[in-house]
Coordinates of C-alpha atoms and ligand atoms in Angstrom, one line a residue:
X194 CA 91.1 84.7 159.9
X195 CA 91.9 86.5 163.2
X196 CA 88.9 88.0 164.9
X197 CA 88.8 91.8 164.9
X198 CA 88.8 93.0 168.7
X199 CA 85.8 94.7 170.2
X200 CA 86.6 98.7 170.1
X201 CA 85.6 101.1 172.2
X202 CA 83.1 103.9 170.8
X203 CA 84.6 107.6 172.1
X204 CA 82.3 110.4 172.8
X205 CA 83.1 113.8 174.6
X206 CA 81.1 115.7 176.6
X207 CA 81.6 119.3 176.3
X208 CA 80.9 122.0 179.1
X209 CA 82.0 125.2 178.2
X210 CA 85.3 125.7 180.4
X211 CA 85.6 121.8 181.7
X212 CA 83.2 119.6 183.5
X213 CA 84.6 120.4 187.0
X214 CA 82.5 122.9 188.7
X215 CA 85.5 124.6 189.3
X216 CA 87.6 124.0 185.7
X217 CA 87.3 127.5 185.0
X218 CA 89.7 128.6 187.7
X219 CA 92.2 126.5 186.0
X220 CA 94.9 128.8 185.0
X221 CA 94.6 127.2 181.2
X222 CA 90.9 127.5 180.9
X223 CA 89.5 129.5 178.3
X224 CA 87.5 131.9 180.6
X225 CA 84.8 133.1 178.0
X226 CA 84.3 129.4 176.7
X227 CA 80.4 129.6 177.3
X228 CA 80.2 132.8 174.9
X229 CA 83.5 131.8 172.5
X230 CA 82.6 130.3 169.1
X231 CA 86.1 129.7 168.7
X232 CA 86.2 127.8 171.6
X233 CA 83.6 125.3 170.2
X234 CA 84.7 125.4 166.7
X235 CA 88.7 124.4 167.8
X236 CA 87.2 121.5 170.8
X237 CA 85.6 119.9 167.7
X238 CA 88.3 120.2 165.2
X239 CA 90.1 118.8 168.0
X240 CA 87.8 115.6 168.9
X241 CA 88.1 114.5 165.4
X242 CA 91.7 114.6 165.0
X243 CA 91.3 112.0 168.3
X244 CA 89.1 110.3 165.6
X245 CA 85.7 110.6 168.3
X246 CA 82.8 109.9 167.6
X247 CA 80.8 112.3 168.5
X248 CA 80.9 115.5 170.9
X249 CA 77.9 116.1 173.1
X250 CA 76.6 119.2 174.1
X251 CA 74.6 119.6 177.3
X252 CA 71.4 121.8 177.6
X253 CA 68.5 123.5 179.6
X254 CA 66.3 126.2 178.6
X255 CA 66.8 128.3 181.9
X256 CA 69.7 129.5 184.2
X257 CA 70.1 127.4 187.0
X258 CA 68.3 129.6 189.8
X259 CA 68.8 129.3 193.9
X260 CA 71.2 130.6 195.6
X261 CA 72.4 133.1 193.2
X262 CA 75.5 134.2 195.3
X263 CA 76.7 130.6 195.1
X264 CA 75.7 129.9 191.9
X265 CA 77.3 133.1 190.5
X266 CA 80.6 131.0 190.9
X267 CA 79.9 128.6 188.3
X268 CA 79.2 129.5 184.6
X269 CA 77.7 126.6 183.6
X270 CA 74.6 126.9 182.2
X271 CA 74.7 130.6 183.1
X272 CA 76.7 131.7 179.9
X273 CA 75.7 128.9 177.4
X274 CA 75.4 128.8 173.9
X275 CA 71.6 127.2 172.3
X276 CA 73.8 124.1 171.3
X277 CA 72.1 123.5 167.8
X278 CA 73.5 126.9 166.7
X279 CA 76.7 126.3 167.7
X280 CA 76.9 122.7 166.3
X281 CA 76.0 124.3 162.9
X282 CA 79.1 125.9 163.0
X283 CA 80.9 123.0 164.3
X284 CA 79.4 120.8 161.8
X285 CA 81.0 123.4 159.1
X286 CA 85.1 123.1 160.2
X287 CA 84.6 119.4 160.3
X288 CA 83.8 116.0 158.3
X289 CA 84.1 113.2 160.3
X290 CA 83.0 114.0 163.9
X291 CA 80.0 112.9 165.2
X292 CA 77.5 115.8 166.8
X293 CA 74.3 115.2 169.8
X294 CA 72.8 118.1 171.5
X295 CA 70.0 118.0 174.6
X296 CA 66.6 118.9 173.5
X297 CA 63.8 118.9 176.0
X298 CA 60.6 116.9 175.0
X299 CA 58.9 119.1 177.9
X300 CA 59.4 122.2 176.4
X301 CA 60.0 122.3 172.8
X302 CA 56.8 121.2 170.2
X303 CA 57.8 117.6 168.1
X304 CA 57.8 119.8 164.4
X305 CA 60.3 122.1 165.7
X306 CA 62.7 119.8 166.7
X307 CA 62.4 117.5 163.8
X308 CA 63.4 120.4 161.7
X309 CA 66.0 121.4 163.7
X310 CA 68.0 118.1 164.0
X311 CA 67.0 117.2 160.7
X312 CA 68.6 120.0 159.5
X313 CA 71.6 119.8 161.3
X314 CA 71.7 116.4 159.7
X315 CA 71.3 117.9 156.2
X316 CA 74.3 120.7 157.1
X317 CA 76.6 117.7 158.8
X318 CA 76.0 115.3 156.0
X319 CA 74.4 112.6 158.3
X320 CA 76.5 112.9 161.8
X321 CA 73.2 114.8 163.8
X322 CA 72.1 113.2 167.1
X323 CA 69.8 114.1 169.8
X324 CA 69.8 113.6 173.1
X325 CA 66.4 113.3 174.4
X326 CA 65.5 114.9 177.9
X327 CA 62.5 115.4 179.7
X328 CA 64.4 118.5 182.0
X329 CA 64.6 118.2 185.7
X330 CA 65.5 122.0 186.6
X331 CA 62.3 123.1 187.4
X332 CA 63.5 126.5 186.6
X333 CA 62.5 125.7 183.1
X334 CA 58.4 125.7 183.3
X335 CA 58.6 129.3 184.3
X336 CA 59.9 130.2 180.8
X337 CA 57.3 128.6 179.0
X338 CA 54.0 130.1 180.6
X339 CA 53.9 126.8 183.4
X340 CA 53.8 127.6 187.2
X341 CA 54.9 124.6 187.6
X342 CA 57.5 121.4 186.0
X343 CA 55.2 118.1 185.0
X344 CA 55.8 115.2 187.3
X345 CA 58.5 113.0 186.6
X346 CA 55.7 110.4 185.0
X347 CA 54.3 113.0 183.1
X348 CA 56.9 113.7 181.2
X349 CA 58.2 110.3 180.3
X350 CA 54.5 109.9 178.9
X351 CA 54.8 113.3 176.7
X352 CA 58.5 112.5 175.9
X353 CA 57.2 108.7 174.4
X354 CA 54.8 110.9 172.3
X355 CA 56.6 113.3 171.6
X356 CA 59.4 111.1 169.7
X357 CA 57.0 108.8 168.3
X358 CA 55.9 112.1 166.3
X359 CA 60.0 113.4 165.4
X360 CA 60.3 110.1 164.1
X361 CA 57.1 110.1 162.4
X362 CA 58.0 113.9 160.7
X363 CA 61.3 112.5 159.8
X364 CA 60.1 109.7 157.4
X365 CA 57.5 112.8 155.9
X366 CA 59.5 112.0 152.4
X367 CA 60.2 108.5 150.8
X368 CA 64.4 108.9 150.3
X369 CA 63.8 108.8 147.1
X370 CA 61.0 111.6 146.8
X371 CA 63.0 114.4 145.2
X372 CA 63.4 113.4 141.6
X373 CA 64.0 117.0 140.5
X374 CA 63.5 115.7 137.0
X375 CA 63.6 119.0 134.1
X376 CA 62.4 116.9 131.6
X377 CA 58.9 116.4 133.1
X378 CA 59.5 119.6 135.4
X379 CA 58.6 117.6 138.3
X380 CA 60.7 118.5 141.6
X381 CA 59.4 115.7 143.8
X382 CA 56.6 112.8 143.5
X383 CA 54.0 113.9 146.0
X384 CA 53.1 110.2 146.0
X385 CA 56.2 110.3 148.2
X386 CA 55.1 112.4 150.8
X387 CA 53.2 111.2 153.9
X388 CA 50.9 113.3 156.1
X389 CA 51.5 112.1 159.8
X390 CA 47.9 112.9 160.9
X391 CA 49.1 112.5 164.7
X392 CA 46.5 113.1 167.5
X393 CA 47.7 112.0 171.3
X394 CA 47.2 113.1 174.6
X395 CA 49.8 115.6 174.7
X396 CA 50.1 116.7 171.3
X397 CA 48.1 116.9 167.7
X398 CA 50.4 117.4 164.5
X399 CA 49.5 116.9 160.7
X400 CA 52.7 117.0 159.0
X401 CA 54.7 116.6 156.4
X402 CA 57.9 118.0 157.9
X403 CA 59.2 120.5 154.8
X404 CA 62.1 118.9 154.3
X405 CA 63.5 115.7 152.7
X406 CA 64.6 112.7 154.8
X407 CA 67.7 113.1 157.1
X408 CA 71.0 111.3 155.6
X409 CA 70.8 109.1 158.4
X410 CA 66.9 108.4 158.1
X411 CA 66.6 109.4 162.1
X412 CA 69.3 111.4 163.4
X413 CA 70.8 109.5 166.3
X414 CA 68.7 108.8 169.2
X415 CA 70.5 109.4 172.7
X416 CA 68.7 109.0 176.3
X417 CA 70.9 109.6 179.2
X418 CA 69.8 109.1 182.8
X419 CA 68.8 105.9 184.3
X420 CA 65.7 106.0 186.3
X421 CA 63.0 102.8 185.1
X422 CA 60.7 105.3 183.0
X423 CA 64.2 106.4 181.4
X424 CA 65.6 102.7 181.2
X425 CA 62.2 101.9 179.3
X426 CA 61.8 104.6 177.0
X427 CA 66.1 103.9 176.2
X428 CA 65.6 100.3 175.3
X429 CA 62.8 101.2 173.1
X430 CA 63.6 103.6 171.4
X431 CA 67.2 104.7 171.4
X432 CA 70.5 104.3 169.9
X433 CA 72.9 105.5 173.2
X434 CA 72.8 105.7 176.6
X435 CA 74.6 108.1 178.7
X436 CA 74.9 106.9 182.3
X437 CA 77.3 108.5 184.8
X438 CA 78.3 105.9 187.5
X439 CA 81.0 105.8 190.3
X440 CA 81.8 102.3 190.2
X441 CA 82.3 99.6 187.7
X442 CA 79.8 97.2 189.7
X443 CA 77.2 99.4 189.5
X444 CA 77.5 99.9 185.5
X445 CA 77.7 96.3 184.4
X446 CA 74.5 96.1 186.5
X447 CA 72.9 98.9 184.3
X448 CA 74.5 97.6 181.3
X449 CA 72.9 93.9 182.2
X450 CA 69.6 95.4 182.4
X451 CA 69.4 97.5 179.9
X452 CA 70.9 95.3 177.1
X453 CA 67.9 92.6 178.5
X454 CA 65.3 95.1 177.8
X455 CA 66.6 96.0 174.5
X456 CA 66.2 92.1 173.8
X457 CA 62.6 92.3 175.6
X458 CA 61.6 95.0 172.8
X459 CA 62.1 92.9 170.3
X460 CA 65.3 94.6 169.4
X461 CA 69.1 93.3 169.1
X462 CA 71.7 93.7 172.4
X463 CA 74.0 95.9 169.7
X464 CA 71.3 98.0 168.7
X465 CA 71.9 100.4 171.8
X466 CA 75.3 101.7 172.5
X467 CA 75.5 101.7 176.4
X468 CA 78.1 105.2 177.5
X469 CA 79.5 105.7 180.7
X470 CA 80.9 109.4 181.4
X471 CA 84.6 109.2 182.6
X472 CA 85.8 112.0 183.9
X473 CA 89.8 112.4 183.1
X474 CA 92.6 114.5 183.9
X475 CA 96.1 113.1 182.7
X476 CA 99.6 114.3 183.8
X477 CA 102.8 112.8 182.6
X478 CA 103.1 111.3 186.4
X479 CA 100.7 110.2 188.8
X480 CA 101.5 112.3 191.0
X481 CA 101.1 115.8 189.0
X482 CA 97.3 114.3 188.2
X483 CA 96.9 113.5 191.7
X484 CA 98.0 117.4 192.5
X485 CA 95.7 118.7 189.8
X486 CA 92.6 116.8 191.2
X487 CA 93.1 118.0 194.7
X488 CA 93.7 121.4 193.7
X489 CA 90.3 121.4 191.6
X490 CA 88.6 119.8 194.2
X491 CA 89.8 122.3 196.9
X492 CA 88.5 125.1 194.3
X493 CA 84.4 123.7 195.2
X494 CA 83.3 127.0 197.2
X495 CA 80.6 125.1 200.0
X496 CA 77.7 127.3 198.5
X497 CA 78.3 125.8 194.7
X498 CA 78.8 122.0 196.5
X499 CA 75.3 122.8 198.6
X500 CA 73.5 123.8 195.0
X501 CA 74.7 120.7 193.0
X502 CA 73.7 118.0 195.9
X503 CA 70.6 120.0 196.5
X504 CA 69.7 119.9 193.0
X505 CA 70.6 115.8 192.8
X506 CA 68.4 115.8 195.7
X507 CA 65.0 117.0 193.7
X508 CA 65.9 120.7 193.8
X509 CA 65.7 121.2 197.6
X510 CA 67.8 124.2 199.4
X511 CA 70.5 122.6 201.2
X512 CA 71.4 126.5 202.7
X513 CA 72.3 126.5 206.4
X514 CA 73.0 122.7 206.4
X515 CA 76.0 122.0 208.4
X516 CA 78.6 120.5 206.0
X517 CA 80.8 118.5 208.4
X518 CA 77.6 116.6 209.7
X519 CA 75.6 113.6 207.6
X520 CA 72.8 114.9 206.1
X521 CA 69.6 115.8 208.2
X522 CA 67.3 113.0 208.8
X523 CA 64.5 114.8 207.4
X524 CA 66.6 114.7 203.5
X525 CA 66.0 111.6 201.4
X526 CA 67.4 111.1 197.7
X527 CA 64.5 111.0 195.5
X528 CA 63.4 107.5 194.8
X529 CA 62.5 107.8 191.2
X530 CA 65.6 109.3 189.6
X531 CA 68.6 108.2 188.8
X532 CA 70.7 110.6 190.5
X533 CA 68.6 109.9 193.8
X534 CA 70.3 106.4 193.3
X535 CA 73.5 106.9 193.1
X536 CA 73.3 109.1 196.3
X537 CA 71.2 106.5 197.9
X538 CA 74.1 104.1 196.8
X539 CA 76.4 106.2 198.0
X540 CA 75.1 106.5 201.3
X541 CA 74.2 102.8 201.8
X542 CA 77.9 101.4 202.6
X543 CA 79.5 104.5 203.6
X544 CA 77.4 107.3 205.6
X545 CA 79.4 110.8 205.3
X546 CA 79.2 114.4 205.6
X547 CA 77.3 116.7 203.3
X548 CA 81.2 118.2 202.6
X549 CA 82.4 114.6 201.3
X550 CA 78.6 114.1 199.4
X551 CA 78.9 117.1 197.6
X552 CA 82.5 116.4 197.1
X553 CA 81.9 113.6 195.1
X554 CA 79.2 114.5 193.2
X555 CA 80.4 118.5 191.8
X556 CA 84.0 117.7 190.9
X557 CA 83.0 115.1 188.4
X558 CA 78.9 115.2 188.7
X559 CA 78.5 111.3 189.5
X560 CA 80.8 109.7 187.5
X561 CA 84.0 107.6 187.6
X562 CA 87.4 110.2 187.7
X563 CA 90.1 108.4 186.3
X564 CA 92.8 110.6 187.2
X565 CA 96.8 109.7 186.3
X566 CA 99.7 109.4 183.6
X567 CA 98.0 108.0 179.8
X568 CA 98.8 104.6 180.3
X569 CA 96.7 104.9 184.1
X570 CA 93.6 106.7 182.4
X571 CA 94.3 103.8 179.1
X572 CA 94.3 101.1 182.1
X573 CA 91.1 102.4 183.3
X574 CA 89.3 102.5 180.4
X575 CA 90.1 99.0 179.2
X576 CA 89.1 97.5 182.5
X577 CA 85.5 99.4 182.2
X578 CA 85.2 98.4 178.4
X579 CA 86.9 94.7 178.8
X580 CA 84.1 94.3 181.9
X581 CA 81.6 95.3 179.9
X582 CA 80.8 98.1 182.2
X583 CA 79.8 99.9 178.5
X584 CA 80.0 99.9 175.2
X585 CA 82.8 102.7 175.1
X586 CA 82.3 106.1 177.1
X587 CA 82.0 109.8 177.3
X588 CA 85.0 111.3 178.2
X589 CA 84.5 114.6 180.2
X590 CA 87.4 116.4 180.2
X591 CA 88.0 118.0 183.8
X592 CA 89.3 121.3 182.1
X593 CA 88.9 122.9 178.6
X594 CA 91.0 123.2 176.3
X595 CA 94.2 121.5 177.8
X596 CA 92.1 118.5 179.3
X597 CA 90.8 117.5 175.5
X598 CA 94.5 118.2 174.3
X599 CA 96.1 115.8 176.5
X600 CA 93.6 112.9 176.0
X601 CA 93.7 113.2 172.1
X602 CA 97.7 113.4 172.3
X603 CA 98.4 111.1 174.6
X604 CA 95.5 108.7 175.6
X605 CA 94.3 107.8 172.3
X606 CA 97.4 106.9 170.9
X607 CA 97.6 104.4 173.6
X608 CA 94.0 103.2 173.2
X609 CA 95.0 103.0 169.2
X610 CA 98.3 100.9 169.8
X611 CA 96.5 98.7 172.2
X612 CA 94.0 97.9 169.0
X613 CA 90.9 98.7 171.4
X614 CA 90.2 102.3 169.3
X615 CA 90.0 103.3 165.6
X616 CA 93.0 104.6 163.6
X617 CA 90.3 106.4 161.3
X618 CA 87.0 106.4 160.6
X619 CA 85.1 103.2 159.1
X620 CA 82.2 105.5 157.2
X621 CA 80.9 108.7 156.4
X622 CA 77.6 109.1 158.8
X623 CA 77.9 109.1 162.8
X624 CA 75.9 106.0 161.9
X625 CA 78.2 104.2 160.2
X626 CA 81.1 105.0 162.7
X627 CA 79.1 103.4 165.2
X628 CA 78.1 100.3 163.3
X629 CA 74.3 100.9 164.0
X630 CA 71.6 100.6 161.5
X631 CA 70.2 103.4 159.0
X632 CA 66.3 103.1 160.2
X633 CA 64.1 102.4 157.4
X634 CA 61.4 104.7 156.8
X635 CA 57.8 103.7 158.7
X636 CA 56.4 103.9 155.1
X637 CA 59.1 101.8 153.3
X638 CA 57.7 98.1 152.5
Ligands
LIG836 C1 75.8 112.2 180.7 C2 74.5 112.8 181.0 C3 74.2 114.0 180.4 C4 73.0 114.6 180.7 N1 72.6 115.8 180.0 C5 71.5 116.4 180.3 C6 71.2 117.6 179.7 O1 71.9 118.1 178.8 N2 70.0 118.3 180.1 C7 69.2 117.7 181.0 O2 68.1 118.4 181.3 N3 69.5 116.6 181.6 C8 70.6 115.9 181.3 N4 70.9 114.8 181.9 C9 70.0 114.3 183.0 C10 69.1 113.2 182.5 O3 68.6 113.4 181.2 C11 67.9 113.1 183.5 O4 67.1 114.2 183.4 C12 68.4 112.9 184.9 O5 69.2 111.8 184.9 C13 67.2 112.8 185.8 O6 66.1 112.1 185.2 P1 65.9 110.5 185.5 O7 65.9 110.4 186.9 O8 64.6 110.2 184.9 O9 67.0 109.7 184.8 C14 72.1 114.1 181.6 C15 72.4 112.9 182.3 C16 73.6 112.2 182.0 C17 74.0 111.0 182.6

């Protein structure tokens, strides 16, 4: 019997009006995306019909503050919806999509987040994920009575806590608990609940979580970022990675690596899906994408470029900095994150002005731009998934809505005839569409 061919796994990465800084300039942008339930609601009725997945949602508790005059020309994250609220509503115009928001392990407590994403699990019938961030905008501590962000150590530390404990509140309830039995009027077996009794260095919590076990046992486990602390807490304990990477060197490196430490945690390769973001924008001729990239790049106002890079580069004010000159001396990328790598990388073979740094890293935010006519942005995608530069990606439309139409009408019909891509879905649960395990529960024998 013939071999069924490796397939891609499709996710997309929602930002309000597009994931170009300047998508909502685009003359079909929907303008009030950020504040639009609508909006959300149609992107997601949308994704499935392109038989995705998932859709991920970005998040951080706080505005991004600076330069306020620059940043006031970029709505994202300045008009933003709390994403579990909106995926609730998502969740209830859809059956088959997949759903992951960002929740912070630095500023939310473990019991409130189990109950959140459980429930969303509940109301989605098993297609909840979570994306599990530690925060870098150090805007965030002020809105949560800190003077000051933890160090990037720190929270890696309190974020391996702090999912040890979701995980823990998850399995509160046996899946077979609720018996709801008239007969003996007995609604569940309390033998079937389980107190977690956690006490840590960051965080002491008693339990049970009030609320049966998620369809999917865990909701799925996302980490994105690539950093070593964030490369060790992904291999052991999470379902995806989201990486966002310029080159297709540079990602089979990361996709090398991290597969090894999944193995070294005593884990399977498969059991972590590895997610590249592609950034797309698809015309019927090379040319017209080629136009439409160069016209969204030209829309990057200098004060919204000098943000972004100064924010890539550990928050630092980049105002004043002469943009046609490399960057001052005195500037280093970070050495412990991941987007201080890809600058440093960046830099290494190739020294340019602070214009062409923050050039590349706005439009598409540090990853790959596959720009050109469906069978281009198909090619693209193939060579990435056939070079195992990742298990299948997140696709980040440059402009919402028409950027998600286009792919879904034209790219993954191509992806489908070429037998690389689902014609529908294989299960019910995000789970099952992605061919990973439902976790047993830590009380299960
Ligand atoms: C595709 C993708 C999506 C991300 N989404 C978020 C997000 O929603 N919120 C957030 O605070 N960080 C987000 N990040 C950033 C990472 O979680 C991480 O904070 C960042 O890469 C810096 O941390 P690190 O150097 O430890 O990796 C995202 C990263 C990637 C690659």
């Amino acid at each position: 019997m013939a071999e069924k061919k490796r397939q891609m796994k499709l996710a997309c990465h929602i930002h309000a009006t597009g994931h170009h800084v300047a998508a909502w300039m685009h003359p079909g942008s929907q303008k009030d995306a950020g504040s639009n339930p609508e909006h959300y609601m149609d992107m997601a009725k949308l994704a499935e019909r392109g038989k995705f997945d998932l859709m991920f949602l970005a998040d951080v508790p706080a505005i991004r503050d600076g330069n306020l005059e620059g940043l006031a020309r970029w709505p994202q994250y300045m008009a933003h919806f709390e994403p579990l609220t909106i995926l609730s509503a998502m969740a209830a115009v859809t059956k088959h999509v997949g759903f992951v928001a960002t929740a912070s392990t630095s500023y939310l407590e473990p019991y409130n987040l189990a109950r959140l994403f459980g429930s969303l699990d509940h109301i989605s019938h098993g297609r909840a994920g979570w994306n599990i961030v530690t925060t870098s905008n150090p805007a965030a501590a002020g809105n949560f009575g800190r003077d000051e962000h933890y160090s990037h150590a720190e929270r890696y530390r309190r974020a391996r806590e702090f999912v040890e404990i979701v995980k823990g509140l998850w399995d509160s309830y046996d899946d077979d608990a609720f018996v709801r039995d008239v007969g003996t009027g007995v609604y569940f077996d309390h033998k079937k609940l389980h107190r977690l009794n956690h006490q840590g260095e960051f965080f002491s919590v008693k339990g049970p979580l009030n609320m049966p076990r998620p369809p999917q046992g865990h909701p799925l486990l996302v980490q994105a970022g690539t950093s070593g602390d964030g490369r060790g807490l992904a291999s052991d304990v999470a379902d995806m990675v989201f990486i966002q990477q310029l080159r297709l060197s540079t990602a089979q490196a990361i996709y090398k690596d991290i597969k090894a430490r999944v193995v070294e945690a005593g884990r399977q390769p498969e059991d972590l899906l590895l997610m590249p973001g592609m950034a797309v924008i698809i015309s019927d001729t090379e040319d017209e994408a080629k136009r439409q990239n160069d016209w969204l790049q030209s829309k990057i106002h200098t004060d919204v470029g000098l943000e972004l890079l100064g924010g890539q580069l550990g928050y630092i004010s980049l105002k004043g900095v002469d943009v046609e000159k490399p960057l001052p001396e005195s500037v280093m990328p970070p050495e412990n994150t991941s987007e201080g790598a890809r600058l440093r990388e960046m830099l290494k073979d190739n020294p340019q002005t602070v214009r062409q740094m923050y050039e590349q890293v706005s439009g598409a935010r540090g990853s790959h731009v596959l720009f050109g006519t469906p069978t281009q942005v198909a090619d693209g995608l193939q060579e990435w998934f056939e070079g195992r530069g990742g298990d299948g990606f997140i696709i980040q439309p440059s402009w919402l809505p028409g950027g998600m139409v286009d792919f879904v009408d034209k790219v993954v019909p191509e992806l489908q005839r070429r037998g690389i891509f689902r014609k529908e879905y294989e299960g019910t649960t995000m789970r099952e569409n992605l061919g990973l395990k439902r976790p047993p529960s830590r009380y299960a024998n």
